[in-house]
Short mmCIF file of C-alpha atoms in Angstrom, two decimals:
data_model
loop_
_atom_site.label_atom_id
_atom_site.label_comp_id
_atom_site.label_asym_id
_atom_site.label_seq_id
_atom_site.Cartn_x
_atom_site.Cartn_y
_atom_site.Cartn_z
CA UNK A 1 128.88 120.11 150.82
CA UNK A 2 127.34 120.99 147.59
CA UNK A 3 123.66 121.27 146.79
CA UNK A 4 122.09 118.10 144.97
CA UNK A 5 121.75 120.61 141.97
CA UNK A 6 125.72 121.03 141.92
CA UNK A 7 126.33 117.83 141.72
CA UNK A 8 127.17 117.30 137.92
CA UNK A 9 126.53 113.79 136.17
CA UNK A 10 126.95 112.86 133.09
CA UNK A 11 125.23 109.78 131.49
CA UNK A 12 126.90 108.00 128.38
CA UNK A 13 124.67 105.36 126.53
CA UNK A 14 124.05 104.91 122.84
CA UNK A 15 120.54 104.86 123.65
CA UNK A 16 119.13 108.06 122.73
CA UNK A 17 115.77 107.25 123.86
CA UNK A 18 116.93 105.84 126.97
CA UNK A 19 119.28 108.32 127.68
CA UNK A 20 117.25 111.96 127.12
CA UNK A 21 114.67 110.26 129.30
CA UNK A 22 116.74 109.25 132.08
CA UNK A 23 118.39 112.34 131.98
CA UNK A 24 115.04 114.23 132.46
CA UNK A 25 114.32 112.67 135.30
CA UNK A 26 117.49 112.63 136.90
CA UNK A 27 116.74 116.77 136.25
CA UNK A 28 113.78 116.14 137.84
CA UNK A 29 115.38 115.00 140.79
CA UNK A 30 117.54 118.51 140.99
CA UNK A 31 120.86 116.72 140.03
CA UNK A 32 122.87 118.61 137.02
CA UNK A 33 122.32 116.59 134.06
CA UNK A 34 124.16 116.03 130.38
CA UNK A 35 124.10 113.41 128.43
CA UNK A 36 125.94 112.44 125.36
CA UNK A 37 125.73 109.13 123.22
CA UNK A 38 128.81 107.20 122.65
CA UNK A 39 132.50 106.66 124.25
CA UNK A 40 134.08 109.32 122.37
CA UNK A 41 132.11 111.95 123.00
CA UNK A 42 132.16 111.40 126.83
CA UNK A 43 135.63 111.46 127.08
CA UNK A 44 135.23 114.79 125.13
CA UNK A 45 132.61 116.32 127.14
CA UNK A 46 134.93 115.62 130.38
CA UNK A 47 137.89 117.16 128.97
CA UNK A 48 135.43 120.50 128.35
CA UNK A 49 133.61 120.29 131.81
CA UNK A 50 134.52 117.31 134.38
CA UNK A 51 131.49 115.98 135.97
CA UNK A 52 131.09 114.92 139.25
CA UNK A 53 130.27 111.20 138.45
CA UNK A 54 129.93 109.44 135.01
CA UNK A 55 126.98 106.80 134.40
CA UNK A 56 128.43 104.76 131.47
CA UNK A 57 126.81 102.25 129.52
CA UNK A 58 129.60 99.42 128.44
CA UNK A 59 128.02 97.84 124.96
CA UNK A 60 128.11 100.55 122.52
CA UNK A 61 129.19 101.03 119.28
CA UNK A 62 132.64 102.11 118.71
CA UNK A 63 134.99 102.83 122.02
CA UNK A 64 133.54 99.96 124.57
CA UNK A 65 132.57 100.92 127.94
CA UNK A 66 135.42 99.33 129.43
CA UNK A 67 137.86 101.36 127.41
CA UNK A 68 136.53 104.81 128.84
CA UNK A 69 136.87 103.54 131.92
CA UNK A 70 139.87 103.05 131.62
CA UNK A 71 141.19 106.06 130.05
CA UNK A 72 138.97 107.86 132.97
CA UNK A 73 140.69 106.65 135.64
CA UNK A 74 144.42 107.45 134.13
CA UNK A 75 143.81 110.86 133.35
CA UNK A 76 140.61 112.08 135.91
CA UNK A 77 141.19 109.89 139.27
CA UNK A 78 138.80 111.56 140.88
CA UNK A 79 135.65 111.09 138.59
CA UNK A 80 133.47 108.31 140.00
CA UNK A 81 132.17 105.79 137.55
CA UNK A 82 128.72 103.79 137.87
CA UNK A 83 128.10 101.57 135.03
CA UNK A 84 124.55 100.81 134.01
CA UNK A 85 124.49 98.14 131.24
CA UNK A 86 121.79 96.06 130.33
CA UNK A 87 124.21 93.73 128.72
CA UNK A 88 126.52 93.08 132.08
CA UNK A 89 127.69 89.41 133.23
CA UNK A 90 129.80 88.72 137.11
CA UNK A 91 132.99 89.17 134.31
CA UNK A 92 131.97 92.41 133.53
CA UNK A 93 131.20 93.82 137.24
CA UNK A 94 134.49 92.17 138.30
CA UNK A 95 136.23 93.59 135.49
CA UNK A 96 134.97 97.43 136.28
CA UNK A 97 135.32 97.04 139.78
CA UNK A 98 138.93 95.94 139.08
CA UNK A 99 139.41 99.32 136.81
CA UNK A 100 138.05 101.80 140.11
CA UNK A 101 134.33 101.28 138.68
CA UNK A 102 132.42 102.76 141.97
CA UNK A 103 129.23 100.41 141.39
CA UNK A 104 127.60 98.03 138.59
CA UNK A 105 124.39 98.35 138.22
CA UNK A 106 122.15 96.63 135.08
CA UNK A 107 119.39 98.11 133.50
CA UNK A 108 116.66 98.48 133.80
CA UNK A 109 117.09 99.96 137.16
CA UNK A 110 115.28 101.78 140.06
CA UNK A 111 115.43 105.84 139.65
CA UNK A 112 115.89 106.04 143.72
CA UNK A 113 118.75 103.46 143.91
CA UNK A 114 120.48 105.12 140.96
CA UNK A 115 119.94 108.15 142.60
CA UNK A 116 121.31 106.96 145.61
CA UNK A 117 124.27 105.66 144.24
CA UNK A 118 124.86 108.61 142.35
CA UNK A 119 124.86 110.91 145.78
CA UNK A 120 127.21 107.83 147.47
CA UNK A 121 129.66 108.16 144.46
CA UNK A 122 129.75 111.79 145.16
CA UNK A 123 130.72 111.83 148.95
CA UNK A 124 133.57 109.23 147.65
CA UNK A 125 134.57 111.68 145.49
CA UNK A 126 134.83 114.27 148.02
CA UNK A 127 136.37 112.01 150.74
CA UNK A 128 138.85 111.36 148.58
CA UNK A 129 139.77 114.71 147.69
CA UNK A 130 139.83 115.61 151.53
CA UNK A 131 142.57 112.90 151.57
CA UNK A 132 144.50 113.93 148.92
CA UNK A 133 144.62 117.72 150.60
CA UNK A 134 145.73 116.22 154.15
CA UNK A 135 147.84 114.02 152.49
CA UNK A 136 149.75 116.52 149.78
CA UNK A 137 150.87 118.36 153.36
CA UNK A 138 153.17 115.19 154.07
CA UNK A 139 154.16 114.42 150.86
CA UNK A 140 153.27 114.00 147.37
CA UNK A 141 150.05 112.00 146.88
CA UNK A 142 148.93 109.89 143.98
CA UNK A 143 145.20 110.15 143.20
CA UNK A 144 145.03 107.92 140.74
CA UNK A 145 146.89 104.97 142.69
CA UNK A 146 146.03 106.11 146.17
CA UNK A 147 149.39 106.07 147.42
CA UNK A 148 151.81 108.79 149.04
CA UNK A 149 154.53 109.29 147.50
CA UNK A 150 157.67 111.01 150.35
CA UNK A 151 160.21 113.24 148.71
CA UNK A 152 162.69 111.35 150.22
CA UNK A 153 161.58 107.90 148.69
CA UNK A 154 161.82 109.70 145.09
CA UNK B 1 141.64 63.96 119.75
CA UNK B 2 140.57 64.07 115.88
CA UNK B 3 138.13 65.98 114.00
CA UNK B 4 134.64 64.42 115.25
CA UNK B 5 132.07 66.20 113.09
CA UNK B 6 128.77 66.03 115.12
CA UNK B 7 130.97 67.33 118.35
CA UNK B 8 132.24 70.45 116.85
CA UNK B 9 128.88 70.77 114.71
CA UNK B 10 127.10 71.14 118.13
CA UNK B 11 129.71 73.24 119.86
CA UNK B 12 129.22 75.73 116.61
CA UNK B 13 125.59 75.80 116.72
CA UNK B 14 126.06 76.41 120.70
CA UNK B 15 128.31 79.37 120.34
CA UNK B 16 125.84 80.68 117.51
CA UNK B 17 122.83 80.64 119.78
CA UNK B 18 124.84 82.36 122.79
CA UNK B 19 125.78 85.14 120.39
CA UNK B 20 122.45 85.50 119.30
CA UNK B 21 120.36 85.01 123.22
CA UNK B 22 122.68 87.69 124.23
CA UNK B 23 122.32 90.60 121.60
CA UNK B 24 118.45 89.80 122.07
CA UNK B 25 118.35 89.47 125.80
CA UNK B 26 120.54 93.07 125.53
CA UNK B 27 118.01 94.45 122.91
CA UNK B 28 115.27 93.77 124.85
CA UNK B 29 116.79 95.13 128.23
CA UNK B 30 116.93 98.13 126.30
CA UNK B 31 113.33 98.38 125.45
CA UNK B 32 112.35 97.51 129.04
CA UNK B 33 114.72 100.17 130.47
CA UNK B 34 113.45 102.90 128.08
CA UNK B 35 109.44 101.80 128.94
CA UNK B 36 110.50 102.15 132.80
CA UNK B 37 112.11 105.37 132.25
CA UNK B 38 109.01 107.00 129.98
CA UNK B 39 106.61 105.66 132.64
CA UNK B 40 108.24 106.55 135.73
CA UNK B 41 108.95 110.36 134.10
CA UNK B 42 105.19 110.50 133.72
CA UNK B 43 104.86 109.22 137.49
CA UNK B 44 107.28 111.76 138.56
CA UNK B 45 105.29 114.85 136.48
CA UNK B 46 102.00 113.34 138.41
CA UNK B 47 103.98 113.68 141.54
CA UNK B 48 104.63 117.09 140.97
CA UNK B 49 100.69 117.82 140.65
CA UNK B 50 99.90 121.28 140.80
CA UNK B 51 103.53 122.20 141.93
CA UNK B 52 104.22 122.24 137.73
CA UNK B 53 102.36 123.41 135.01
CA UNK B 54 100.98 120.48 133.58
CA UNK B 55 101.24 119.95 129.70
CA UNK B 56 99.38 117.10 128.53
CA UNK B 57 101.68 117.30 125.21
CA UNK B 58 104.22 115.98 127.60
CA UNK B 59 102.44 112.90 128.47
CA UNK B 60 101.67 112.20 124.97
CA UNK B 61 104.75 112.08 123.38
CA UNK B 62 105.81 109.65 126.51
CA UNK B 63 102.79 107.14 126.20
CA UNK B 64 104.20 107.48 122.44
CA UNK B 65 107.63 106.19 123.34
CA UNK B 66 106.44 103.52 125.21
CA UNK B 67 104.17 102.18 122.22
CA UNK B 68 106.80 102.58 120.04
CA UNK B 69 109.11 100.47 122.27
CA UNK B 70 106.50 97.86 122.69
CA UNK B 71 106.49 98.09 118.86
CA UNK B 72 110.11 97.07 118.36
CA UNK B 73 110.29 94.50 121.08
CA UNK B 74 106.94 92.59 119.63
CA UNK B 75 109.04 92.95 116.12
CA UNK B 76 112.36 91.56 117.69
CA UNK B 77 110.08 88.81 119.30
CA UNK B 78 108.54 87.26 116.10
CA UNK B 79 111.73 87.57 114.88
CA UNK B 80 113.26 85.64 117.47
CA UNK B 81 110.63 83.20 117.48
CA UNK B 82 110.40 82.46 114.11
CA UNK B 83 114.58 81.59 114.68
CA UNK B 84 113.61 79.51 117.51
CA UNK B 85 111.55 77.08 115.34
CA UNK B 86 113.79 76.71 112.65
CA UNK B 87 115.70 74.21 115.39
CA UNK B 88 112.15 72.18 115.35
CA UNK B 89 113.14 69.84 112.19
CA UNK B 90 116.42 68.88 110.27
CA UNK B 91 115.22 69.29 106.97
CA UNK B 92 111.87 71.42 105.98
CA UNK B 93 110.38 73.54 103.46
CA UNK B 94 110.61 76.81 103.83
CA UNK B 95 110.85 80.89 102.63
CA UNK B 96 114.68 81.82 102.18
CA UNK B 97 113.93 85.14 102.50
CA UNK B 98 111.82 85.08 105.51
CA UNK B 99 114.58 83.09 106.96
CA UNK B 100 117.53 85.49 105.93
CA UNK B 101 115.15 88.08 106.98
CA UNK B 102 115.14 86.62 110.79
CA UNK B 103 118.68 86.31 111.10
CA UNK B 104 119.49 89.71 109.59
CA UNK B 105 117.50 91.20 112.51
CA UNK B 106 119.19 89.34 115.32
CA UNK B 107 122.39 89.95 113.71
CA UNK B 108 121.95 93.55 113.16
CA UNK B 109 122.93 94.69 116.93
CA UNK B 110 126.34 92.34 116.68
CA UNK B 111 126.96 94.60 114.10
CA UNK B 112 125.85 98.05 115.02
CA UNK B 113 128.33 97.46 117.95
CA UNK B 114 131.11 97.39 115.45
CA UNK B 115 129.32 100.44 113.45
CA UNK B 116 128.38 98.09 110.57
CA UNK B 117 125.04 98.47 108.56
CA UNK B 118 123.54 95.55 107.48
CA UNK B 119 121.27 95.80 104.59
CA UNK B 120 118.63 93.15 102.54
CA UNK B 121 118.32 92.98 98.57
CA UNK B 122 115.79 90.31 98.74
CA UNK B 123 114.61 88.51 95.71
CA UNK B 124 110.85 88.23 96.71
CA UNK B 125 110.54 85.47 94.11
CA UNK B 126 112.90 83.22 95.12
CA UNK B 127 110.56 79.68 95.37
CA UNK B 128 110.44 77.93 98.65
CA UNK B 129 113.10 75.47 99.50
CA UNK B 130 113.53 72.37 101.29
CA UNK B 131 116.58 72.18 103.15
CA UNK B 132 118.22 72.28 106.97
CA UNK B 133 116.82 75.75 108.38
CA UNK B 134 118.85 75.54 111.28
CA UNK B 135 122.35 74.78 109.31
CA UNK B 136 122.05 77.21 106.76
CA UNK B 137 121.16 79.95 109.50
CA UNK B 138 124.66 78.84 111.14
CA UNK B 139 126.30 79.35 107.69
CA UNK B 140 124.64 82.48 106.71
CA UNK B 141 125.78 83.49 109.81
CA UNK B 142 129.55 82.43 109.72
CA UNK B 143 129.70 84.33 107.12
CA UNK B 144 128.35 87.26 107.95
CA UNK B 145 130.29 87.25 111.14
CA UNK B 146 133.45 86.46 109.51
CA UNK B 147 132.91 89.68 107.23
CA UNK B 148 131.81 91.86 109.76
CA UNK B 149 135.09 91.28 111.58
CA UNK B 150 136.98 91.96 108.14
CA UNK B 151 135.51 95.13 107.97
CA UNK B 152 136.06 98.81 109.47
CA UNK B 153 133.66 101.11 111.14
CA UNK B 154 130.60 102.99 109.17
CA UNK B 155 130.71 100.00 106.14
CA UNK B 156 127.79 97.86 105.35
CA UNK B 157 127.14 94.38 104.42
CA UNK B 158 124.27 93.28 102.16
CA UNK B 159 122.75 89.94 102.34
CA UNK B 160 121.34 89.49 98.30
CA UNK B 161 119.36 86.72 97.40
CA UNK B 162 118.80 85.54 93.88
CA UNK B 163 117.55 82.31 91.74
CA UNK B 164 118.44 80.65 88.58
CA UNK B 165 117.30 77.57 86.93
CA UNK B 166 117.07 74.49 89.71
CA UNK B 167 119.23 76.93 92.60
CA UNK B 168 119.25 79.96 94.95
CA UNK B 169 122.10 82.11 95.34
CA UNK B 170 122.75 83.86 98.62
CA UNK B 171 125.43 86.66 98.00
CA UNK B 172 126.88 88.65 100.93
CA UNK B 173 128.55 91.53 99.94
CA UNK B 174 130.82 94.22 101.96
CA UNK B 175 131.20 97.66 101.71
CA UNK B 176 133.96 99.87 103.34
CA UNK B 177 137.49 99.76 104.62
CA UNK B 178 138.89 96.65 105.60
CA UNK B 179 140.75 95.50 109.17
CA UNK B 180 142.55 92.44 109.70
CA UNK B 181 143.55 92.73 113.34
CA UNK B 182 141.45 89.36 114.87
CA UNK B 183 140.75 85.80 114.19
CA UNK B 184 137.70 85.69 111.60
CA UNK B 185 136.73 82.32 111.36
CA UNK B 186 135.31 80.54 114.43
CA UNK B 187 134.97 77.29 112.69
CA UNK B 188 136.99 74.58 110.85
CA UNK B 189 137.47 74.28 107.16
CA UNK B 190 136.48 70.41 107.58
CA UNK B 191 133.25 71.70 109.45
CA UNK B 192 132.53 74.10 106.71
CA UNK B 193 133.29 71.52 103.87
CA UNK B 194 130.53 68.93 106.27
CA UNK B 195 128.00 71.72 106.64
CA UNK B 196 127.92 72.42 102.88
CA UNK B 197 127.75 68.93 102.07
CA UNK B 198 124.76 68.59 104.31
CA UNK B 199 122.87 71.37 102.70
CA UNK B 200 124.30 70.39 98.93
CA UNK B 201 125.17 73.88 99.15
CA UNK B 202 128.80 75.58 96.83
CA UNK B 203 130.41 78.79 99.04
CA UNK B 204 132.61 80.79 96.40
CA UNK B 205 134.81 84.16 97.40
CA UNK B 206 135.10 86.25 94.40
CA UNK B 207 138.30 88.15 95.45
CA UNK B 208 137.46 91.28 93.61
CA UNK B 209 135.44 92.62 96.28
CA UNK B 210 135.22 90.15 99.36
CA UNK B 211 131.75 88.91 98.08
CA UNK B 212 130.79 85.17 99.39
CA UNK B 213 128.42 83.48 97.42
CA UNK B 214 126.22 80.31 98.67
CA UNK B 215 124.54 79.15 95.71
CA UNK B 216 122.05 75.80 97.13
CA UNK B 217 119.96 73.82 95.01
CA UNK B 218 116.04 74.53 95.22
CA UNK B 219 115.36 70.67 97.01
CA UNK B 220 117.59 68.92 99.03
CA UNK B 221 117.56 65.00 99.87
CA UNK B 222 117.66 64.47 103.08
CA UNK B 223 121.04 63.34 104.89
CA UNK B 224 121.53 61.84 108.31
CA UNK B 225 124.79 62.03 110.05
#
């Protein structure tokens, strides 16, 4: 398993403020840190360097949280998502959950249980890329849906 | 069921407040989350102790942050307060600007979200005026919402007030591309025509270049119902 310092997060929030900060201490706290400011740009910086696990913000200004949620889990199955919004209602928590969202948190919240979560999102990540490998022996297997697809059923 | 004016006039003023408790309650999440974060980075360089060479720069410019939060959320507060009270009487006398000035605030995060700039041109000698705070808040704001959803990203709206003879003339303005991909309005024409009859108030669209105008005289006699 990788060292806490390998594990790569990046945080998306349009709060600059909030964001530099948080990604200090999240430094701090030996994890590898980058954040970047709006929707666009994190769907960017993954297609440069995938992270491990994405913190995402949903309110900000142009491309909604939601959105690169969505367009995360299409193209990068494996990248775990926490969202931390201050702005989140039940709707919203069901509605990431629904899109492979691996936890909902609100701001603001506790560095340890963000931390936590973070490292939890992480051995998902991994666990699921252990299946995949046993799986892709038997057949073809579908990250992003989490099914097998046979030869024979194609 | 047909149009019953004080039902719908509720339900509007409702969905206004919502819209406006939740950009503050998501403003001032905001400041909270960036005081924890500046105070607990502070607690985690204290932690460190002697492990880290300590530079007291550092805990400067965070004690700055979190004054500067504290700053904006006391702003955002009056702000919000002052919009509060306009609910406490029907008719009053009161500053248009200071009013406009309340509302642009609140509104300004509903429209940073869609990448829109609002901006003030204030008359500062506009005389008081004695009118229904709370209703011409929720048409200000109809209108501003109703452009802001006309209009694309990285434009601006200006909210312009001006006076002439016995009136005041509110003029919003937009800048930028236009969209038309959603419903605008949120509220019937007969509850327009009602709320501008209640505040002896004239809205006028100048085609040219989207502005709305809502010219109201200086004193208004009360009206109930």
């Amino acid at each position: 398993m990788k060292k806490k310092k390998d594990i790569k997060v990046l945080l998306v929030d349009d709060e600059q403020a909030f964001v530099d900060t948080l990604a200090q201490r999240l430094k701090m706290r030996e994890l590898k840190v980058q954040a970047v400011y709006d929707g666009q740009q994190a769907l960017s910086q993954v297609k440069e360097e995938e992270p491990d696990v994405m913190v995402l913000d949903l309110k900000m200004p142009g491309m909604h949280g939601m959105e690169v949620l969505r367009e995360i889990r299409k193209a990068y199955p494996n990248l775990q998502v926490i969202v931390l919004t201050g702005h989140g209602t039940d709707k919203d928590a069901e509605e990431a959950k629904r899109l492979g969202g691996f936890d909902f948190l609100k701001k603001p919240t506790d560095i340890d249980t963000l931390v936590g979560r973070i490292k939890e999102a992480y051995q998902e990540k991994l666990e699921r890329a252990m299946t995949a490998i046993a799986f892709a022996e038997e057949g073809e297997f579908d990250t992003a849906r989490q099914i097998m697809k046979k030869e024979d059923e194609e | 069921m047909g149009y019953d004016k004080e039902r719908e006039l509720r339900l509007a003023q409702l969905s206004f407040i919502g819209k406006i408790l939740a950009s503050f309650s998501h403003e001032m999440s905001n400041h909270l989350a960036i005081v924890r974060e500046s105070t607990g980075v502070m607690q985690d360089l204290l932690s460190l102790g002697k492990k880290a060479k300590q530079d007291p720069s550092q805990y400067v410019q965070f004690l700055q942050s979190v004054e500067g939060q504290v700053e904006k959320a006391l702003k955002s507060l009056t702000y919000f307060n002052r919009y509060a009270h306009r609910m406490d009487n029907e008719m009053s006398s009161f500053n248009l600007n200071e009013s406009l000035e309340e509302l642009v605030a609140l509104v300004t995060r509903l429209a940073y979200r869609r990448k829109i700039e609002l901006q003030e041109d204030f008359d500062w000698n506009v005389p008081p005026i004695y009118s229904s705070p709370s209703k011409l808040h929720l048409l200000v704001f109809w209108i501003v919402e109703e452009k802001m959803k006309q209009l694309d990203k990285n434009s601006t709206l200006t909210v312009k007030t001006s006076h002439a003879g016995d009136g005041v003339v509110i003029s919003i303005t937009p800048r930028g591309n236009s969209v038309v991909s959603e419903e605008t309005r949120t509220y019937s024409e007969e509850l327009l025509q009602d709320v501008q009859r209640d505040l002896s108030a004239r809205v006028a669209r100048k085609d040219q270049d989207g502005t709305v105008t809502i010219s109201l005289p200086v004193s208004v006699v009360a009206k109930t119902g």
